[in-house]
XYZ file of C-alpha atoms in Angstrom:
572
model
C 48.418 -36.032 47.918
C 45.144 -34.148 47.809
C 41.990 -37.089 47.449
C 38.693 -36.233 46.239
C 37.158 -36.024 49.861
C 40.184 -33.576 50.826
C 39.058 -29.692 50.127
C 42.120 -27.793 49.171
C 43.466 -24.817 51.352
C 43.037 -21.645 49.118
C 46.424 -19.793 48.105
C 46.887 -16.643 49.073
C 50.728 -15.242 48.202
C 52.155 -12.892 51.215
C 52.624 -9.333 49.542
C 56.651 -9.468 49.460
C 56.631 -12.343 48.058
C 54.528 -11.185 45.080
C 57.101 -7.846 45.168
C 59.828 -10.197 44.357
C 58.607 -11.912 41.585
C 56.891 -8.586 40.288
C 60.581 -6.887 40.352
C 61.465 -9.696 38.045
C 63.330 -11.669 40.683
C 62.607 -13.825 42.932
C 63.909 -15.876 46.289
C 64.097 -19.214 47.346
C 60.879 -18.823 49.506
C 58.988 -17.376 46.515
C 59.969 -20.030 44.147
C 59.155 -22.420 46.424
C 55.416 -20.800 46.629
C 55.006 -21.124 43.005
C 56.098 -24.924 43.049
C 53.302 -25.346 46.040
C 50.561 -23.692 44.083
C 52.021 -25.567 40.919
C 51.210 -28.790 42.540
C 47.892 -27.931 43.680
C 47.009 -26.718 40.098
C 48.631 -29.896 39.099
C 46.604 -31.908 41.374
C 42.837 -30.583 39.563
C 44.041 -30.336 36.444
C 44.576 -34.377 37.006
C 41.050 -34.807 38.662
C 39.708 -33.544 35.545
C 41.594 -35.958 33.457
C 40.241 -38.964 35.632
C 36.442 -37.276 35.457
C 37.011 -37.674 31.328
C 38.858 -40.986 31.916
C 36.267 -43.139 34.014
C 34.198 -44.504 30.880
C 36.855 -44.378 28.311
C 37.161 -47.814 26.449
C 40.981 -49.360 27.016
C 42.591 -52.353 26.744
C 44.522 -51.173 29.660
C 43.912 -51.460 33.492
C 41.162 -48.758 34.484
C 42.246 -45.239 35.213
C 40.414 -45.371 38.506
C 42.457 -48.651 39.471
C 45.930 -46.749 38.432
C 45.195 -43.823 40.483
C 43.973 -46.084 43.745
C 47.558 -47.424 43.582
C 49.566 -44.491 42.404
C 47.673 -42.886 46.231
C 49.184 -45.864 47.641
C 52.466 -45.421 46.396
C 52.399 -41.572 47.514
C 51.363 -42.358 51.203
C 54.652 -44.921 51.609
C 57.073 -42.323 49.531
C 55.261 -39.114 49.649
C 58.349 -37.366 48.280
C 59.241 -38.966 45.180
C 55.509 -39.527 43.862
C 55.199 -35.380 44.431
C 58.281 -35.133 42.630
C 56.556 -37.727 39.698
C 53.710 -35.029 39.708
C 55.365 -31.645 39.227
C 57.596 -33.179 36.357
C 57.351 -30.769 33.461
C 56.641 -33.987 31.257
C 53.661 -34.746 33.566
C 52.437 -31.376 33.087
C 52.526 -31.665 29.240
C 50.978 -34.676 29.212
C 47.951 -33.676 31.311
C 47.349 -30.533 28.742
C 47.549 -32.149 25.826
C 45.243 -35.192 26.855
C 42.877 -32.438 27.864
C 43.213 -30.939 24.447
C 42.623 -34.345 23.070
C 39.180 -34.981 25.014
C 38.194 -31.040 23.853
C 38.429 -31.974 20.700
C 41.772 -29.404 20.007
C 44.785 -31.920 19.353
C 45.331 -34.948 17.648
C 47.606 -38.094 18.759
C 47.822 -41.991 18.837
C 44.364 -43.815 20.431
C 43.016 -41.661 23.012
C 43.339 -45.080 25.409
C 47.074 -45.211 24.785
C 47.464 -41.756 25.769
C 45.445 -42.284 28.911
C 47.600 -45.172 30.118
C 50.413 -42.488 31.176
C 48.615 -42.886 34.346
C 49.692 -46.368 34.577
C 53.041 -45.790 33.666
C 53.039 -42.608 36.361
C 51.938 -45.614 38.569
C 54.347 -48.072 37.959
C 57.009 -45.252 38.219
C 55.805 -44.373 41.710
C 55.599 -48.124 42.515
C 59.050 -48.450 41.745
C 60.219 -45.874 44.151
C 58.207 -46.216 46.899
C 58.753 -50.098 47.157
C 55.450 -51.027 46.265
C 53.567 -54.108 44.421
C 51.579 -53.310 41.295
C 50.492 -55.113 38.576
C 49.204 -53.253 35.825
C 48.134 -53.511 31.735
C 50.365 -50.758 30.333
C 50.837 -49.388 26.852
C 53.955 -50.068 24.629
C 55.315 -48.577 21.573
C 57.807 -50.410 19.693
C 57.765 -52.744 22.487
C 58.955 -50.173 24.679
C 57.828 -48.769 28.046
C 58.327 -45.058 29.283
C 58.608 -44.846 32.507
C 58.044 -41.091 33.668
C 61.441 -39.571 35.474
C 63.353 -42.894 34.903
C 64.090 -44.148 31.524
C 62.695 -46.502 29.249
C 62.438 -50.003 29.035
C 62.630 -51.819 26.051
C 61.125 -55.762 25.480
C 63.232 -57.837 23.648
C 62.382 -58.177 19.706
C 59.482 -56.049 20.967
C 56.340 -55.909 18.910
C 55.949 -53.144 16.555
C 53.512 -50.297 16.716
C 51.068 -49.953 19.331
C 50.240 -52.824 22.032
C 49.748 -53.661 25.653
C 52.098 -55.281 28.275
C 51.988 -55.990 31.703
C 54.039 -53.909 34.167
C 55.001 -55.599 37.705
C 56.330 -54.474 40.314
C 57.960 -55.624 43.775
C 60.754 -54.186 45.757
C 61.620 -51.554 43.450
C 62.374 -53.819 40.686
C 60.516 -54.035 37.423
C 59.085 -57.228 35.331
C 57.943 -56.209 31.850
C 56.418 -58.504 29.852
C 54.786 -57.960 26.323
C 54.568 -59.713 22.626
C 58.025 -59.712 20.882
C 57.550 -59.178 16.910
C 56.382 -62.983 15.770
C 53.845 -62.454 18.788
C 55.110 -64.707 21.134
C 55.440 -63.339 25.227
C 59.017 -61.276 25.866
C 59.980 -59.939 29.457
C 62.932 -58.223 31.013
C 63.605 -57.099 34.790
C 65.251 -54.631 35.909
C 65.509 -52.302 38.486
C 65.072 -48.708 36.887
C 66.546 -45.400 38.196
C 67.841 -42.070 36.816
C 71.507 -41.668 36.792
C 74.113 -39.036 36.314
C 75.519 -38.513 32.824
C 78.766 -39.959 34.055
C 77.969 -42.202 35.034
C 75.102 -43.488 32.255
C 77.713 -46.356 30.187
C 77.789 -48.647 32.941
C 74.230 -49.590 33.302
C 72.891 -48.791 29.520
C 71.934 -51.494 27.963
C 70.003 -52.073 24.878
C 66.958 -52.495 26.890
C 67.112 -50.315 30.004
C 68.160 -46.174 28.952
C 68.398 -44.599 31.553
C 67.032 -40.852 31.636
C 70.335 -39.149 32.414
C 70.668 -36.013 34.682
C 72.819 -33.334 34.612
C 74.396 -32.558 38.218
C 75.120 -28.837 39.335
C 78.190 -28.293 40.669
C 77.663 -28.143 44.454
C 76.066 -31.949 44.070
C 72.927 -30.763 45.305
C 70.543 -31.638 43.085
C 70.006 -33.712 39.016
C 68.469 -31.578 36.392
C 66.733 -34.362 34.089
C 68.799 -34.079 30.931
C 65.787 -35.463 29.199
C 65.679 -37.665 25.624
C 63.485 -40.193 26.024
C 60.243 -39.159 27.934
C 57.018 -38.612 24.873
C 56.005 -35.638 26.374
C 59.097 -33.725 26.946
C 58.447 -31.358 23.504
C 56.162 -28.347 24.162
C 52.932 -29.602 22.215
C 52.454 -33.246 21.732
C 54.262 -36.559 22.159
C 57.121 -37.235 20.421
C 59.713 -40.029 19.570
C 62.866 -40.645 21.754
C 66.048 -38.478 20.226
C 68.610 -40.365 22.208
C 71.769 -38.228 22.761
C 74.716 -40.071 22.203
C 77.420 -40.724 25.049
C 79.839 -37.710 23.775
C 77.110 -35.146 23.158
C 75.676 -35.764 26.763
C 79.170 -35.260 28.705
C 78.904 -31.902 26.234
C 76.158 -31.190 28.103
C 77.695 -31.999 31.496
C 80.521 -29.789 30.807
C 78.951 -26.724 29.541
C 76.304 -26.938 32.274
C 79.461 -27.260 34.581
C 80.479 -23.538 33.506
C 77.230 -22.167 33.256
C 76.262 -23.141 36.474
C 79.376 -21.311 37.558
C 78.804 -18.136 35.597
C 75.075 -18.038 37.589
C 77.020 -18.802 41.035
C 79.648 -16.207 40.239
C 76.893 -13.380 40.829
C 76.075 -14.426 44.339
C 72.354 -14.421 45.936
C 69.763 -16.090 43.500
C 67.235 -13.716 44.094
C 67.416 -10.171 42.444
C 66.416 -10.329 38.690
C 69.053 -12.036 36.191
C 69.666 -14.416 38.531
C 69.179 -18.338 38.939
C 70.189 -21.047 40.974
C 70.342 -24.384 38.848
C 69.272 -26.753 41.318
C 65.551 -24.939 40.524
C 65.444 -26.024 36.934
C 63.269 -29.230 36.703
C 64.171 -30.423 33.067
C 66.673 -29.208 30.316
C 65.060 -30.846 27.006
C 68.207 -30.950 24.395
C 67.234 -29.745 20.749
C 67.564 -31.447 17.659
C 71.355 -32.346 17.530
C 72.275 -35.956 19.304
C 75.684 -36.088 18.658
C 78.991 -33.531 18.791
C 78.891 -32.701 15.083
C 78.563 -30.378 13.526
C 80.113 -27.788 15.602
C 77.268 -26.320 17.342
C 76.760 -22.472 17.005
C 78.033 -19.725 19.950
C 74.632 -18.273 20.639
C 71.618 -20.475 21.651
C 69.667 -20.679 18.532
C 66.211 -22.203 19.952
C 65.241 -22.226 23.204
C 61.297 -22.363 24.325
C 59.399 -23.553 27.451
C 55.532 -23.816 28.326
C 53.586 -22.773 30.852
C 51.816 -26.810 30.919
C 55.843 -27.882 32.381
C 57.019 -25.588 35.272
C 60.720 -25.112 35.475
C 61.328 -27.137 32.048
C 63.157 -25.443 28.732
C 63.960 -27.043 25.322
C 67.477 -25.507 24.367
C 69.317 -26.545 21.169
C 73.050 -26.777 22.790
C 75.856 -23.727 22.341
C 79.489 -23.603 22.494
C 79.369 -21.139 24.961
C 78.397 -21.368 28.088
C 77.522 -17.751 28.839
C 74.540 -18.186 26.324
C 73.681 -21.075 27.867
C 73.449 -19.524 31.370
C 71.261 -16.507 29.139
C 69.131 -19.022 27.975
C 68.638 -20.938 31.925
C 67.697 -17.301 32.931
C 65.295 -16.174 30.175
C 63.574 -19.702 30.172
C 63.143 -19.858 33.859
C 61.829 -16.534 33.718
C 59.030 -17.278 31.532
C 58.282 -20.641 34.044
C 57.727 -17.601 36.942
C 55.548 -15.509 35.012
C 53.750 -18.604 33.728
C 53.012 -20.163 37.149
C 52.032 -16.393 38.206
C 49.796 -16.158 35.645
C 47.453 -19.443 36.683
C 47.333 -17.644 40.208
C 46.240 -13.956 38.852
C 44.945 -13.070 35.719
C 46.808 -9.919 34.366
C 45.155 -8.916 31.423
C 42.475 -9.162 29.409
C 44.297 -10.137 26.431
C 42.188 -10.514 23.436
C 45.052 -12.425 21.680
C 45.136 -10.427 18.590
C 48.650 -9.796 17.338
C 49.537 -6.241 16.601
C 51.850 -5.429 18.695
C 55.957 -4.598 18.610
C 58.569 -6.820 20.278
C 61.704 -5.849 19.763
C 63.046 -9.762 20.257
C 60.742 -11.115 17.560
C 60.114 -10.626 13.404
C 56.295 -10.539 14.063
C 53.862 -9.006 15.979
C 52.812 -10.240 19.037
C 49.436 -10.074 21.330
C 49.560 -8.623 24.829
C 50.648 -12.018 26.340
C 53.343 -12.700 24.298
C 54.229 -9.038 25.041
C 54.018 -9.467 28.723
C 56.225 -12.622 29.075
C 58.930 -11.041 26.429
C 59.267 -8.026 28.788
C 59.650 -10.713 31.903
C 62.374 -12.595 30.665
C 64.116 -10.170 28.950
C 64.151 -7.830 32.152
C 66.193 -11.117 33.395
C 68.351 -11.302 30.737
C 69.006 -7.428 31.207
C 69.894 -8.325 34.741
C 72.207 -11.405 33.778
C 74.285 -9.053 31.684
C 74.440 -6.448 34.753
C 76.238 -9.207 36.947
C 78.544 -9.551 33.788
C 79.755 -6.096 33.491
C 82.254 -6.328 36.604
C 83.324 -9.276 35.010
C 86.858 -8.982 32.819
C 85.975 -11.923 30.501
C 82.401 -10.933 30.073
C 82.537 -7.218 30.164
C 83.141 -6.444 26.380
C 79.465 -7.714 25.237
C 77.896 -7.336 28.786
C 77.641 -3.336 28.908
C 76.037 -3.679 25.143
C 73.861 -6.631 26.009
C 72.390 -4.700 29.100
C 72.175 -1.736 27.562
C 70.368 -3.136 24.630
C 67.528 -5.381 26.927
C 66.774 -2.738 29.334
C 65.930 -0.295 26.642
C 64.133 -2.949 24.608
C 62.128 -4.322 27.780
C 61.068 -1.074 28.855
C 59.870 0.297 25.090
C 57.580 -2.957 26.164
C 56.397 -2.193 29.311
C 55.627 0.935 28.153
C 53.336 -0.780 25.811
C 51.639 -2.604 28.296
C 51.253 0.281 30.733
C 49.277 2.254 28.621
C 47.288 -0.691 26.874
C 44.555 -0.548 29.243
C 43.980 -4.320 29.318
C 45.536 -4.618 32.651
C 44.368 -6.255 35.318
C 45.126 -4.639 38.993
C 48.021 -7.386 39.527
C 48.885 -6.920 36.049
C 49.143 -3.524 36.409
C 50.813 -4.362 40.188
C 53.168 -6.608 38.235
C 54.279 -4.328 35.036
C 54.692 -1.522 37.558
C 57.169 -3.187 39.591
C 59.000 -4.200 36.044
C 59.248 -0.504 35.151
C 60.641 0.405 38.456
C 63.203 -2.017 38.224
C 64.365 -0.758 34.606
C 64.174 2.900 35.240
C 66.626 2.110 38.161
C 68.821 0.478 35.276
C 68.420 3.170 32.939
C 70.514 5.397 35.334
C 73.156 3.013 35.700
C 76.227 4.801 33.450
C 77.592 2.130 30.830
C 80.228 2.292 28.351
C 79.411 5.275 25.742
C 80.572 3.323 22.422
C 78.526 -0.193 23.690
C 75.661 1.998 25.101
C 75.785 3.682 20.993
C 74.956 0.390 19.663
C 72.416 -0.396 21.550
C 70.725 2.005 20.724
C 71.262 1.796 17.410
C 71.004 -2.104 17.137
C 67.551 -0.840 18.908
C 66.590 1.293 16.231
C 67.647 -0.742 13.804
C 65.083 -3.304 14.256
C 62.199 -1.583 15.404
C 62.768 0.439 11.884
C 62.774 -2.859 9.611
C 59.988 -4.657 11.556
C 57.645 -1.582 10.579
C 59.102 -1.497 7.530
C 58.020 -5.031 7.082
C 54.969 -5.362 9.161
C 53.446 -1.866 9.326
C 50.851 -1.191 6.165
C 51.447 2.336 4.499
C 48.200 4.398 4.905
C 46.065 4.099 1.682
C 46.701 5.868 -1.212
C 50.142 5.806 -0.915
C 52.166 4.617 -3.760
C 52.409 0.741 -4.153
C 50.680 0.356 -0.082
C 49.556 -2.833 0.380
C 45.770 -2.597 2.164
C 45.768 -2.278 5.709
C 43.898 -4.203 8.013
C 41.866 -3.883 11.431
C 44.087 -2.728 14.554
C 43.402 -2.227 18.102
C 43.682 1.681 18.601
C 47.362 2.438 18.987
C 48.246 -0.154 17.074
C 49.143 0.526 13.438
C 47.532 -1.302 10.871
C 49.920 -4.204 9.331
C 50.395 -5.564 6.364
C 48.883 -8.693 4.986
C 51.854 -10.073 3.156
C 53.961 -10.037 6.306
C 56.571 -12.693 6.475
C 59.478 -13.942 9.023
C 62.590 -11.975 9.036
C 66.244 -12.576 10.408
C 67.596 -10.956 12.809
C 71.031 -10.502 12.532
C 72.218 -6.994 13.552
C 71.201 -7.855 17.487
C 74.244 -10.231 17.806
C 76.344 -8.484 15.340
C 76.333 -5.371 16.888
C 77.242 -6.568 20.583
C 80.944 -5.963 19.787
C 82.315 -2.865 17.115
C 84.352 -4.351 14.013
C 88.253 -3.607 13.929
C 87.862 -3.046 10.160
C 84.664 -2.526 8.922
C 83.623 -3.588 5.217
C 80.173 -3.761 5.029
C 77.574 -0.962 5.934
C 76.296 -2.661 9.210
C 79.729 -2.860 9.938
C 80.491 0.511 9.699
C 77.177 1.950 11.398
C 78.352 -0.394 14.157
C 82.066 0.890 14.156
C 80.540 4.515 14.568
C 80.672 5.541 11.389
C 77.255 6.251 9.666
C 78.424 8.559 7.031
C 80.416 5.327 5.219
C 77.324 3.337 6.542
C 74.772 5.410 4.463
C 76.810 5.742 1.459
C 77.096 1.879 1.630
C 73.397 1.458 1.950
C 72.824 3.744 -0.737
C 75.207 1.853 -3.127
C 73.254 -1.824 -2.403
C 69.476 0.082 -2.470
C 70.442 1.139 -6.148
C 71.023 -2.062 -6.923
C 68.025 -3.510 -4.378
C 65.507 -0.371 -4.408
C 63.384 -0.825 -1.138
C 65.197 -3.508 0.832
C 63.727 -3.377 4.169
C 67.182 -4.500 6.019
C 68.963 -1.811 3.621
C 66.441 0.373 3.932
C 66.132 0.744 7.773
C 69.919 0.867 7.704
C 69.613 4.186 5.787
C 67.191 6.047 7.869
C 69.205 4.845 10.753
C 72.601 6.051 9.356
C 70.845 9.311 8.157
C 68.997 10.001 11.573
C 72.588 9.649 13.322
C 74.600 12.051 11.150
C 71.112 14.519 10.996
C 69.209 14.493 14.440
C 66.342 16.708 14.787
C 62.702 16.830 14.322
C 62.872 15.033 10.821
C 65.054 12.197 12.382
C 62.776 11.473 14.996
C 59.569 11.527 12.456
C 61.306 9.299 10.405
C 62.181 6.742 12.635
C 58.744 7.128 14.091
C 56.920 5.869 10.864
C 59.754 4.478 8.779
C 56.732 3.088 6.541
C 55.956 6.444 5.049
C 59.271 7.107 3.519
C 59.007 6.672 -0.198
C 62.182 3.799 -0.815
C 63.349 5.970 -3.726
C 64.299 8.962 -1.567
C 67.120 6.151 -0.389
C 68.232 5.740 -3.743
């Protein structure tokens, strides 16, 4: 561990290491670069906290005392305490008690907050053997104990209040004011275990945090419920999966993990090797019902917790290896980002991306293209796959168009940065070697037109009408090369980008048909529901789509260019 009177070496990333992760991909040797500069980054980010810690009132042992023994701890188990410090939930923790002392989040006392360190502390005591003794902060009585579990006193006091953490031998003594105020204590002797084996030493005041194991046994993803600062902004309450749910998890981790393996070396883009993921957060469900969906319907990660990703749990496992690619992908580009700046993003949101309902800024835009290039290369290990290969040509087909519409964007932005521009280069080379690849002609069809489809109904939505037009709403400011939008924007599903991954056997509806092949039932369809809705934007899209297919030319192409200036009652 790095002390004040230590000067850190200076990072400097070989160049084909940088090619790797520019491609999109990645080897083992570059991932384990990023983790190394992750920790050093890691490593100021917490000297700052202790500079805004060292005259902060607490009822707690001093933050200079916690971090004097959690040094201790790391010189007898160097290992484990390093492992304490890259956890994503350490990272979250440190960012948002930075945003707290700037003055840019809100949360419980600032002093409770704080004492993380000494939990950090005692969890580091704990595995390196070590004695501490240490005022820590409880909530309901309860202790968290970073990469763990968490402990919980006995009729524990309500609310907010401090206990005392000891520790000897690896074995913890908790003690702390039960709810008529009078002293409570447990021991016990905390450690992570496997979901399988998480029944036999539950109790009702020792959860353990679970972990999920990948199939060659060679590492424990954190399957992580408990911890306060597992979410992507600030702390939250434990969400406590119960038994069933989290051998669901096991399971369909089980045959994701095997989907990723299936493809072989985890270094081109699109692929992953599990054992790199640091925490899978679940999502809102806790137990097996209701059913959950197919697809992944939430799934986010943060560039404060390397190698983490909250993911509300499918039925399939294929989207649940999608969603381990894509989320890992944005952990790369995140950690690449704190080495190099790549743009000079001014943050303002104008911009299309063809995976979201709103626009985006440059950043957002940047980080869409990375993981989605990913995901374009997941479904490319698919396609020689017989189970997978019916929605794999269509999902490829679909993400390599989409990403490189994107990179496109960012090419020609001019807010690059020279490794930006390094970075978004070596993106486009990689998807103009994809665009080559031949894939089936009817899945390749809906791409495209699942493509068009949204692009048309997001500017239909989002894109202002140039004044004086009939019923425009007033545009606002936009970068140049960036249409003006509309100020009563609002979210939008998406459902045509799932729908159309496979074509209907017997089409009823007009999406149905225009994803059949058949856009001269699709637009008299459309034309039949715009009578009744006149200027639908999903309807209406749908029509200039239709029309454009059976009608290509120059008028086509204007009209899916700027969908906006098409009067709705032409559709009628």
């Amino acid at each position: 561990m790095t002390t004040a009177e230590q000067r850190p070496t200076p990072f400097r990333m070989p160049e084909h290491l940088f090619a790797e992760l520019a491609a999109g991909g990645g080897s083992a040797e570059a991932l384990a670069f990023l983790e190394r500069a992750e920790r050093a980054r890691r490593l100021l980010l917490l000297r700052t906290v202790l500079d805004h810690l060292q005259d902060l009132p607490t009822p707690l042992t001093p933050a200079a005392e916690a971090w004097r023994l959690l040094k201790e701890a790391a010189e007898r188990a160097p290992e484990p305490v390093d492992r304490l410090l890259l956890a994503p939930t350490t990272g979250g923790w440190i960012a948002h008690l930075l945003r707290r002392v700037h003055g840019t989040a809100t949360g419980p006392p600032l002093w409770a907050e704080a004492g993380r360190l000494n939990a950090l502390t005692v969890a580091a005591a704990l595995h390196a053997g070590t004695d501490t003794d240490l005022l820590v902060p409880l909530v309901d009585g309860a202790l968290s104990l970073p990469g763990l579990g968490t402990a919980c006193l006995p009729e524990g006091a309500g609310g907010l209040t401090a206990g005392r953490a000891r520790t000897r031998a690896g074995e913890l003594t908790l003690t702390g004011p039960d709810r008529a105020g009078r002293p409570a204590s447990l021991r016990c002797r905390p450690r992570p275990v496997p979901v399988g084996d998480a029944a036999r030493t539950e109790t009702l005041h020792w959860l353990p945090l679970r972990t999920l194991t990948t199939p060659a046994g060679d590492a424990a993803v954190p399957l992580e419920d408990l911890d306060p600062y597992r979410d992507l902004d600030g702390p939250v309450p434990p969400a406590r999966l119960d038994a069933d749910e989290a051998r669901a998890w096991q399971r369909l981790f089980d045959e994701a993990a095997g989907i990723l393996a299936a493809a072989g070396d985890a270094g081109p883009p699109g692929r992953l090797d599990p054992a790199v993921i640091r925490t899978i957060v679940p999502w809102e469900r806790t137990s097996l019902l209701p059913e959950p969906p197919p697809d992944v319907r939430v799934s986010a990660s943060s560039g404060d917790s390397y190698g983490a990703m909250v993911i509300a749990r499918p039925a399939s496992a294929t989207a649940l290896a999608e969603a381990l690619v894509h989320e890992f992908q944005h952990s790369k580009l995140a950690a690449l980002i704190h080495l190099f700046p790549l743009l000079d993003d001014d943050r303002a949101e104008h911009y299309y991306a063809p995976w979201r309902h709103d626009p985006r800024h440059l950043t957002g835009l940047l980080h869409g293209a990375y993981a989605f290039t990913g995901v374009a290369g997941f479904w490319r290990d698919r396609l020689a796959e017989p189970e997978h290969a019916g929605t794999a040509a269509y999902h490829f087909a679909l993400r390599r168009t989409q990403s490189r519409l994107v990179v496109r964007t960012l090419l020609t932005s001019g807010r690059l940065t020279p490794a930006g521009h390094a970075l978004v280069t070596a993106l486009a080379r990689t998807l103009d070697g994809w665009l080559r690849e031949p894939v089936d002609p009817a899945a390749l069809t809906r791409a495209r037109t699942a493509a068009a489809l949204h692009r048309t109904e997001w500017r239909l939505r989002n894109v202002a009408r140039p004044a004086g037009t009939q019923g425009a709403p007033l545009a606002g400011d936009a970068p140049p090369g960036t249409p003006p939008l509309r100020p009563d924007r609002a979210p939008w599903p998406d459902h045509r980008t799932h729908a159309f991954a496979t074509a209907p056997e017997q089409p009823r509806t007009p999406d149905e048909h225009l994803a059949a092949g058949d856009p001269a039932a699709a637009l008299e369809g459309y034309a039949k529901e715009l009578a009744r809705e006149p200027g639908d934007p999903h309807l209406l899209a749908g029509w200039i789509v239709a029309r454009a297919a059976l009608e290509p030319g120059s008028a086509a192409r204007r009209m899916l260019a700027r969908p906006e200036l098409l009067p709705a009652r032409l559709a009628g």
